[in-house]
Amino acid sequence: GAVVSQHPSWVICKSGTSVKIECRSLDFQATTMFWYRQFPKQSLMLMATSNEGSKATYEQGVEKDKFLINHASLTLSTLTVTSAHPEDSSFYICSARGGLNNEQFFGPGTRLTVL
Amino acid sequence: AQKVTQAQTEISVVEKEDVTLDCVYETRDTTYYLFWYKQPPSGELVFLIRRNSFDEQNEISGRYSWNFQKSTSSFNFTITASQVVDSAVYFCAFSGGYQKVTFGTGTKLQVIP
């Protein structure tokens, strides 16, 4: 199947700093990318949907100024957590939709720990 | 609005037992997709199956089988002869057409040796 990568796979940062997470579709062009967040022992919750070249659409309750999403190309989307705080510690998973059947493929996730 | 319900929070079975994970969905869409994903402790989602709303045939893949019934809006997942490696959290998910994927709350399966 298609491959979606995320970098970094884990990151630890100090409170108040910003962290950027990359999501890449390696062997297909992704017209749409999604960012999910998963807190411990909970389900995946969609944060935002982004289409290449346009602004992301955020789900209710997700601060767009805190979670900056850039979908600059058909193979790359980035999520920047600005001024991260301990409550932002979570598992962030991206997914990319594309390919022959326009399926959605998930990345391996990035574990963010904010001290 | 779409909704996916996995009523079973945690299930424990002894190795070699069969186990069925339940999934019930709600939607007004006529075209949609249903999914099952496995999430082992490492966290990475493992895709298991995608089924579209027009295909109600049950599917078997090795020890895994899926029962899709539109009449009861259910898409249940059965593992036969469970193994310790099957221990994970399993998510049922829904997508209306080419829209976002909505996940259920997950069922944690523990297979005891």
PDB file of C-alpha atoms in Angstrom:
ATOM      1  CA  GLY A   1       0.000   0.000   0.000  1.00  0.00           C
ATOM      2  CA  ALA A   2       0.874   3.642  -0.167  1.00  0.00           C
ATOM      3  CA  VAL A   3       3.304   5.019   2.380  1.00  0.00           C
ATOM      4  CA  VAL A   4       2.926   8.075   4.536  1.00  0.00           C
ATOM      5  CA  SER A   5       5.824   9.161   6.705  1.00  0.00           C
ATOM      6  CA  GLN A   6       6.006  11.487   9.663  1.00  0.00           C
ATOM      7  CA  HIS A   7       8.982  13.258  11.121  1.00  0.00           C
ATOM      8  CA  PRO A   8       9.956  13.277  13.855  1.00  0.00           C
ATOM      9  CA  SER A   9       8.565  10.083  15.342  1.00  0.00           C
ATOM     10  CA  TRP A  10       8.889  11.564  18.794  1.00  0.00           C
ATOM     11  CA  VAL A  11       9.859  14.904  20.255  1.00  0.00           C
ATOM     12  CA  ILE A  12      10.339  16.325  23.717  1.00  0.00           C
ATOM     13  CA  CYS A  13      10.309  20.056  24.146  1.00  0.00           C
ATOM     14  CA  LYS A  14      10.097  22.702  26.816  1.00  0.00           C
ATOM     15  CA  SER A  15       6.909  24.555  27.539  1.00  0.00           C
ATOM     16  CA  GLY A  16       6.587  27.678  25.419  1.00  0.00           C
ATOM     17  CA  THR A  17       8.531  26.427  22.442  1.00  0.00           C
ATOM     18  CA  SER A  18       7.143  25.598  19.011  1.00  0.00           C
ATOM     19  CA  VAL A  19       7.329  22.206  17.396  1.00  0.00           C
ATOM     20  CA  LYS A  20       6.942  21.351  13.735  1.00  0.00           C
ATOM     21  CA  ILE A  21       5.794  17.932  12.552  1.00  0.00           C
ATOM     22  CA  GLU A  22       6.094  16.896   8.920  1.00  0.00           C
ATOM     23  CA  CYS A  23       3.838  14.532   7.056  1.00  0.00           C
ATOM     24  CA  ARG A  24       4.847  13.234   3.643  1.00  0.00           C
ATOM     25  CA  SER A  25       3.169  11.009   1.112  1.00  0.00           C
ATOM     26  CA  LEU A  26       6.050   9.067  -0.331  1.00  0.00           C
ATOM     27  CA  ASP A  27       4.655   7.410  -3.414  1.00  0.00           C
ATOM     28  CA  PHE A  28       1.508   9.278  -4.304  1.00  0.00           C
ATOM     29  CA  GLN A  29       0.150  12.780  -4.524  1.00  0.00           C
ATOM     30  CA  ALA A  30      -2.149  13.726  -1.695  1.00  0.00           C
ATOM     31  CA  THR A  31      -4.724  16.331  -2.526  1.00  0.00           C
ATOM     32  CA  THR A  32      -6.018  16.232   1.015  1.00  0.00           C
ATOM     33  CA  MET A  33      -4.222  15.659   4.286  1.00  0.00           C
ATOM     34  CA  PHE A  34      -5.705  15.246   7.728  1.00  0.00           C
ATOM     35  CA  TRP A  35      -4.249  15.772  11.181  1.00  0.00           C
ATOM     36  CA  TYR A  36      -5.477  13.751  14.141  1.00  0.00           C
ATOM     37  CA  ARG A  37      -4.644  13.886  17.816  1.00  0.00           C
ATOM     38  CA  GLN A  38      -4.842  10.976  20.206  1.00  0.00           C
ATOM     39  CA  PHE A  39      -4.586  11.372  23.961  1.00  0.00           C
ATOM     40  CA  PRO A  40      -3.621   8.321  26.046  1.00  0.00           C
ATOM     41  CA  LYS A  41      -6.250   5.602  26.046  1.00  0.00           C
ATOM     42  CA  GLN A  42      -8.530   7.638  23.832  1.00  0.00           C
ATOM     43  CA  SER A  43      -9.579   7.556  20.226  1.00  0.00           C
ATOM     44  CA  LEU A  44      -8.203   9.552  17.342  1.00  0.00           C
ATOM     45  CA  MET A  45      -9.835  12.945  17.037  1.00  0.00           C
ATOM     46  CA  LEU A  46      -9.632  14.905  13.825  1.00  0.00           C
ATOM     47  CA  MET A  47      -8.035  18.300  14.282  1.00  0.00           C
ATOM     48  CA  ALA A  48      -8.059  19.697  10.777  1.00  0.00           C
ATOM     49  CA  THR A  49      -8.319  18.967   7.097  1.00  0.00           C
ATOM     50  CA  SER A  50      -6.062  20.621   4.576  1.00  0.00           C
ATOM     51  CA  ASN A  51      -6.127  20.753   0.827  1.00  0.00           C
ATOM     52  CA  GLU A  52      -3.019  21.578  -1.136  1.00  0.00           C
ATOM     53  CA  GLY A  53      -2.622  25.285  -1.658  1.00  0.00           C
ATOM     54  CA  SER A  54      -5.523  26.380   0.512  1.00  0.00           C
ATOM     55  CA  LYS A  55      -6.175  27.119   4.156  1.00  0.00           C
ATOM     56  CA  ALA A  56      -6.892  24.272   6.507  1.00  0.00           C
ATOM     57  CA  THR A  57     -10.341  23.638   7.880  1.00  0.00           C
ATOM     58  CA  TYR A  58     -10.260  23.146  11.616  1.00  0.00           C
ATOM     59  CA  GLU A  59     -12.633  21.080  13.694  1.00  0.00           C
ATOM     60  CA  GLN A  60     -14.642  22.740  16.391  1.00  0.00           C
ATOM     61  CA  GLY A  61     -12.619  23.448  19.477  1.00  0.00           C
ATOM     62  CA  VAL A  62      -9.225  23.311  17.754  1.00  0.00           C
ATOM     63  CA  GLU A  63      -7.325  26.601  17.917  1.00  0.00           C
ATOM     64  CA  LYS A  64      -6.106  27.462  14.447  1.00  0.00           C
ATOM     65  CA  ASP A  65      -3.602  29.997  15.762  1.00  0.00           C
ATOM     66  CA  LYS A  66      -2.047  27.387  17.994  1.00  0.00           C
ATOM     67  CA  PHE A  67      -1.965  24.536  15.523  1.00  0.00           C
ATOM     68  CA  LEU A  68      -0.641  25.937  12.272  1.00  0.00           C
ATOM     69  CA  ILE A  69      -1.062  23.732   9.248  1.00  0.00           C
ATOM     70  CA  ASN A  70       0.713  24.256   5.952  1.00  0.00           C
ATOM     71  CA  HIS A  71      -0.034  22.047   2.970  1.00  0.00           C
ATOM     72  CA  ALA A  72       2.425  23.571   0.561  1.00  0.00           C
ATOM     73  CA  SER A  73       2.706  20.718  -1.896  1.00  0.00           C
ATOM     74  CA  LEU A  74       0.943  17.555  -2.921  1.00  0.00           C
ATOM     75  CA  THR A  75       3.342  15.473  -0.887  1.00  0.00           C
ATOM     76  CA  LEU A  76       3.974  17.523   2.224  1.00  0.00           C
ATOM     77  CA  SER A  77       1.926  18.934   5.051  1.00  0.00           C
ATOM     78  CA  THR A  78       3.278  20.373   8.280  1.00  0.00           C
ATOM     79  CA  LEU A  79       1.689  20.880  11.669  1.00  0.00           C
ATOM     80  CA  THR A  80       3.293  23.439  13.938  1.00  0.00           C
ATOM     81  CA  VAL A  81       2.305  23.450  17.578  1.00  0.00           C
ATOM     82  CA  THR A  82       3.036  26.984  18.695  1.00  0.00           C
ATOM     83  CA  SER A  83       3.905  27.847  22.279  1.00  0.00           C
ATOM     84  CA  ALA A  84       3.418  24.268  23.326  1.00  0.00           C
ATOM     85  CA  HIS A  85       2.228  23.483  26.826  1.00  0.00           C
ATOM     86  CA  PRO A  86       2.108  20.195  28.749  1.00  0.00           C
ATOM     87  CA  GLU A  87      -1.562  19.727  27.859  1.00  0.00           C
ATOM     88  CA  ASP A  88      -0.528  19.592  24.188  1.00  0.00           C
ATOM     89  CA  SER A  89       1.380  16.396  24.887  1.00  0.00           C
ATOM     90  CA  SER A  90      -0.240  13.814  22.690  1.00  0.00           C
ATOM     91  CA  PHE A  91       0.167  11.446  19.783  1.00  0.00           C
ATOM     92  CA  TYR A  92      -0.275  13.305  16.506  1.00  0.00           C
ATOM     93  CA  ILE A  93      -1.165  11.269  13.437  1.00  0.00           C
ATOM     94  CA  CYS A  94      -1.460  12.541   9.912  1.00  0.00           C
ATOM     95  CA  SER A  95      -3.173  10.898   7.008  1.00  0.00           C
ATOM     96  CA  ALA A  96      -3.055  11.580   3.312  1.00  0.00           C
ATOM     97  CA  ARG A  97      -5.735  10.908   0.746  1.00  0.00           C
ATOM     98  CA  GLY A  98      -4.861  10.184  -2.833  1.00  0.00           C
ATOM     99  CA  GLY A  99      -3.654   7.441  -5.089  1.00  0.00           C
ATOM    100  CA  LEU A 100      -5.568   5.525  -7.710  1.00  0.00           C
ATOM    101  CA  ASN A 101      -8.613   4.871  -5.538  1.00  0.00           C
ATOM    102  CA  ASN A 102      -8.420   8.105  -3.569  1.00  0.00           C
ATOM    103  CA  GLU A 103      -7.916   6.154  -0.378  1.00  0.00           C
ATOM    104  CA  GLN A 104      -6.742   7.541   2.931  1.00  0.00           C
ATOM    105  CA  PHE A 105      -3.437   6.338   4.341  1.00  0.00           C
ATOM    106  CA  PHE A 106      -2.167   7.009   7.836  1.00  0.00           C
ATOM    107  CA  GLY A 107       1.291   7.965   8.969  1.00  0.00           C
ATOM    108  CA  PRO A 108       3.047   6.250  11.886  1.00  0.00           C
ATOM    109  CA  GLY A 109       2.401   9.125  14.276  1.00  0.00           C
ATOM    110  CA  THR A 110       4.513  11.573  16.259  1.00  0.00           C
ATOM    111  CA  ARG A 111       4.601  11.454  20.017  1.00  0.00           C
ATOM    112  CA  LEU A 112       4.934  14.937  21.486  1.00  0.00           C
ATOM    113  CA  THR A 113       5.902  15.442  25.114  1.00  0.00           C
ATOM    114  CA  VAL A 114       5.955  18.968  26.459  1.00  0.00           C
ATOM    115  CA  LEU A 115       7.801  19.408  29.735  1.00  0.00           C
TER     116      LEU A 115
ATOM    117  CA  ALA B   1     -23.817  13.498  11.552  1.00  0.00           C
ATOM    118  CA  GLN B   2     -21.971  10.227  11.455  1.00  0.00           C
ATOM    119  CA  LYS B   3     -21.297   8.232  14.556  1.00  0.00           C
ATOM    120  CA  VAL B   4     -19.401   5.045  15.252  1.00  0.00           C
ATOM    121  CA  THR B   5     -20.016   3.097  18.440  1.00  0.00           C
ATOM    122  CA  GLN B   6     -17.789   0.419  19.855  1.00  0.00           C
ATOM    123  CA  ALA B   7     -19.576  -0.615  23.002  1.00  0.00           C
ATOM    124  CA  GLN B   8     -16.858  -2.965  24.191  1.00  0.00           C
ATOM    125  CA  THR B   9     -14.135  -1.000  25.934  1.00  0.00           C
ATOM    126  CA  GLU B  10     -11.933  -3.927  26.859  1.00  0.00           C
ATOM    127  CA  ILE B  11     -12.049  -7.636  26.123  1.00  0.00           C
ATOM    128  CA  SER B  12      -9.862 -10.375  27.511  1.00  0.00           C
ATOM    129  CA  VAL B  13      -9.724 -13.814  25.988  1.00  0.00           C
ATOM    130  CA  VAL B  14      -7.534 -16.822  26.427  1.00  0.00           C
ATOM    131  CA  GLU B  15      -5.296 -17.713  23.532  1.00  0.00           C
ATOM    132  CA  LYS B  16      -6.979 -19.803  20.825  1.00  0.00           C
ATOM    133  CA  GLU B  17     -10.426 -18.538  21.715  1.00  0.00           C
ATOM    134  CA  ASP B  18     -12.510 -16.754  19.110  1.00  0.00           C
ATOM    135  CA  VAL B  19     -13.454 -13.159  19.774  1.00  0.00           C
ATOM    136  CA  THR B  20     -15.843 -10.748  18.085  1.00  0.00           C
ATOM    137  CA  LEU B  21     -15.459  -7.003  18.247  1.00  0.00           C
ATOM    138  CA  ASP B  22     -18.669  -5.085  17.705  1.00  0.00           C
ATOM    139  CA  CYS B  23     -19.119  -1.916  15.680  1.00  0.00           C
ATOM    140  CA  VAL B  24     -22.355  -0.032  15.083  1.00  0.00           C
ATOM    141  CA  TYR B  25     -22.584   3.078  12.958  1.00  0.00           C
ATOM    142  CA  GLU B  26     -25.108   5.812  12.285  1.00  0.00           C
ATOM    143  CA  THR B  27     -25.358   7.755   9.061  1.00  0.00           C
ATOM    144  CA  ARG B  28     -27.777   9.239   6.585  1.00  0.00           C
ATOM    145  CA  ASP B  29     -25.326   8.829   3.737  1.00  0.00           C
ATOM    146  CA  THR B  30     -26.082   6.222   1.121  1.00  0.00           C
ATOM    147  CA  THR B  31     -22.472   5.972   0.047  1.00  0.00           C
ATOM    148  CA  TYR B  32     -19.907   5.414   2.739  1.00  0.00           C
ATOM    149  CA  TYR B  33     -16.940   3.359   3.801  1.00  0.00           C
ATOM    150  CA  LEU B  34     -16.278   1.347   6.918  1.00  0.00           C
ATOM    151  CA  PHE B  35     -12.854   0.470   8.225  1.00  0.00           C
ATOM    152  CA  TRP B  36     -11.107  -1.522  10.875  1.00  0.00           C
ATOM    153  CA  TYR B  37      -7.675  -0.556  12.154  1.00  0.00           C
ATOM    154  CA  LYS B  38      -5.379  -2.227  14.648  1.00  0.00           C
ATOM    155  CA  GLN B  39      -3.220  -0.111  16.947  1.00  0.00           C
ATOM    156  CA  PRO B  40      -0.534  -2.096  18.775  1.00  0.00           C
ATOM    157  CA  PRO B  41       1.322  -0.571  21.734  1.00  0.00           C
ATOM    158  CA  SER B  42       3.777   1.069  19.336  1.00  0.00           C
ATOM    159  CA  GLY B  43       0.963   3.373  18.292  1.00  0.00           C
ATOM    160  CA  GLU B  44       1.118   2.968  14.542  1.00  0.00           C
ATOM    161  CA  LEU B  45      -2.233   2.307  12.943  1.00  0.00           C
ATOM    162  CA  VAL B  46      -2.410  -0.893  10.939  1.00  0.00           C
ATOM    163  CA  PHE B  47      -5.048  -0.934   8.233  1.00  0.00           C
ATOM    164  CA  LEU B  48      -7.121  -4.125   8.257  1.00  0.00           C
ATOM    165  CA  ILE B  49     -10.052  -3.614   5.927  1.00  0.00           C
ATOM    166  CA  ARG B  50     -12.115  -1.084   4.019  1.00  0.00           C
ATOM    167  CA  ARG B  51     -15.641  -1.917   2.937  1.00  0.00           C
ATOM    168  CA  ASN B  52     -17.962   0.266   0.909  1.00  0.00           C
ATOM    169  CA  SER B  53     -21.654   0.531   1.601  1.00  0.00           C
ATOM    170  CA  PHE B  54     -22.655  -1.279  -1.560  1.00  0.00           C
ATOM    171  CA  ASP B  55     -20.748  -4.408  -0.746  1.00  0.00           C
ATOM    172  CA  GLU B  56     -22.384  -6.432   2.005  1.00  0.00           C
ATOM    173  CA  GLN B  57     -20.454  -9.581   1.357  1.00  0.00           C
ATOM    174  CA  ASN B  58     -18.676 -10.898   4.362  1.00  0.00           C
ATOM    175  CA  GLU B  59     -14.939 -11.124   4.088  1.00  0.00           C
ATOM    176  CA  ILE B  60     -12.411 -13.555   5.442  1.00  0.00           C
ATOM    177  CA  SER B  61      -8.690 -12.993   5.570  1.00  0.00           C
ATOM    178  CA  GLY B  62      -6.839 -15.714   7.377  1.00  0.00           C
ATOM    179  CA  ARG B  63      -8.003 -15.704  10.984  1.00  0.00           C
ATOM    180  CA  TYR B  64      -9.875 -12.440  10.483  1.00  0.00           C
ATOM    181  CA  SER B  65     -13.420 -12.136   9.265  1.00  0.00           C
ATOM    182  CA  TRP B  66     -15.861  -9.281   8.975  1.00  0.00           C
ATOM    183  CA  ASN B  67     -19.652  -9.300   9.020  1.00  0.00           C
ATOM    184  CA  PHE B  68     -21.256  -6.258   7.444  1.00  0.00           C
ATOM    185  CA  GLN B  69     -25.009  -5.935   7.909  1.00  0.00           C
ATOM    186  CA  LYS B  70     -26.693  -2.767   6.697  1.00  0.00           C
ATOM    187  CA  SER B  71     -29.993  -3.853   8.229  1.00  0.00           C
ATOM    188  CA  THR B  72     -28.505  -3.469  11.690  1.00  0.00           C
ATOM    189  CA  SER B  73     -25.854  -0.877  10.749  1.00  0.00           C
ATOM    190  CA  SER B  74     -23.155  -3.131  12.069  1.00  0.00           C
ATOM    191  CA  PHE B  75     -19.697  -4.077  10.896  1.00  0.00           C
ATOM    192  CA  ASN B  76     -18.385  -6.668  13.317  1.00  0.00           C
ATOM    193  CA  PHE B  77     -14.905  -8.128  13.342  1.00  0.00           C
ATOM    194  CA  THR B  78     -14.093 -11.665  14.418  1.00  0.00           C
ATOM    195  CA  ILE B  79     -10.698 -13.117  15.185  1.00  0.00           C
ATOM    196  CA  THR B  80     -10.634 -16.876  15.286  1.00  0.00           C
ATOM    197  CA  ALA B  81      -8.066 -18.823  17.271  1.00  0.00           C
ATOM    198  CA  SER B  82      -6.739 -15.646  18.848  1.00  0.00           C
ATOM    199  CA  GLN B  83      -3.029 -15.231  19.478  1.00  0.00           C
ATOM    200  CA  VAL B  84      -1.046 -13.089  21.883  1.00  0.00           C
ATOM    201  CA  VAL B  85       0.106 -10.945  18.941  1.00  0.00           C
ATOM    202  CA  ASP B  86      -3.506  -9.959  18.398  1.00  0.00           C
ATOM    203  CA  SER B  87      -3.406  -7.951  21.620  1.00  0.00           C
ATOM    204  CA  ALA B  88      -3.982  -4.340  20.621  1.00  0.00           C
ATOM    205  CA  VAL B  89      -6.590  -1.643  20.435  1.00  0.00           C
ATOM    206  CA  TYR B  90      -8.922  -2.072  17.501  1.00  0.00           C
ATOM    207  CA  PHE B  91     -10.736   0.861  15.970  1.00  0.00           C
ATOM    208  CA  CYS B  92     -13.774   0.769  13.768  1.00  0.00           C
ATOM    209  CA  ALA B  93     -14.055   3.840  11.564  1.00  0.00           C
ATOM    210  CA  PHE B  94     -16.437   5.465   9.127  1.00  0.00           C
ATOM    211  CA  SER B  95     -16.099   7.755   6.147  1.00  0.00           C
ATOM    212  CA  GLY B  96     -18.918   9.262   4.157  1.00  0.00           C
ATOM    213  CA  GLY B  97     -17.857   9.198   0.541  1.00  0.00           C
ATOM    214  CA  TYR B  98     -14.517  10.968   0.273  1.00  0.00           C
ATOM    215  CA  GLN B  99     -14.870  12.762   3.551  1.00  0.00           C
ATOM    216  CA  LYS B 100     -12.888  12.559   6.751  1.00  0.00           C
ATOM    217  CA  VAL B 101     -12.561   9.316   8.638  1.00  0.00           C
ATOM    218  CA  THR B 102     -14.351   9.242  11.975  1.00  0.00           C
ATOM    219  CA  PHE B 103     -13.108   6.751  14.530  1.00  0.00           C
ATOM    220  CA  GLY B 104     -14.946   4.807  17.172  1.00  0.00           C
ATOM    221  CA  THR B 105     -13.671   4.830  20.731  1.00  0.00           C
ATOM    222  CA  GLY B 106     -11.768   1.608  20.246  1.00  0.00           C
ATOM    223  CA  THR B 107     -11.796  -1.807  21.869  1.00  0.00           C
ATOM    224  CA  LYS B 108      -8.749  -2.967  23.744  1.00  0.00           C
ATOM    225  CA  LEU B 109      -8.200  -6.666  23.201  1.00  0.00           C
ATOM    226  CA  GLN B 110      -5.982  -8.622  25.516  1.00  0.00           C
ATOM    227  CA  VAL B 111      -5.144 -12.171  24.570  1.00  0.00           C
ATOM    228  CA  ILE B 112      -3.876 -14.124  27.543  1.00  0.00           C
ATOM    229  CA  PRO B 113      -1.418 -16.955  26.878  1.00  0.00           C
TER     230      PRO B 113
END
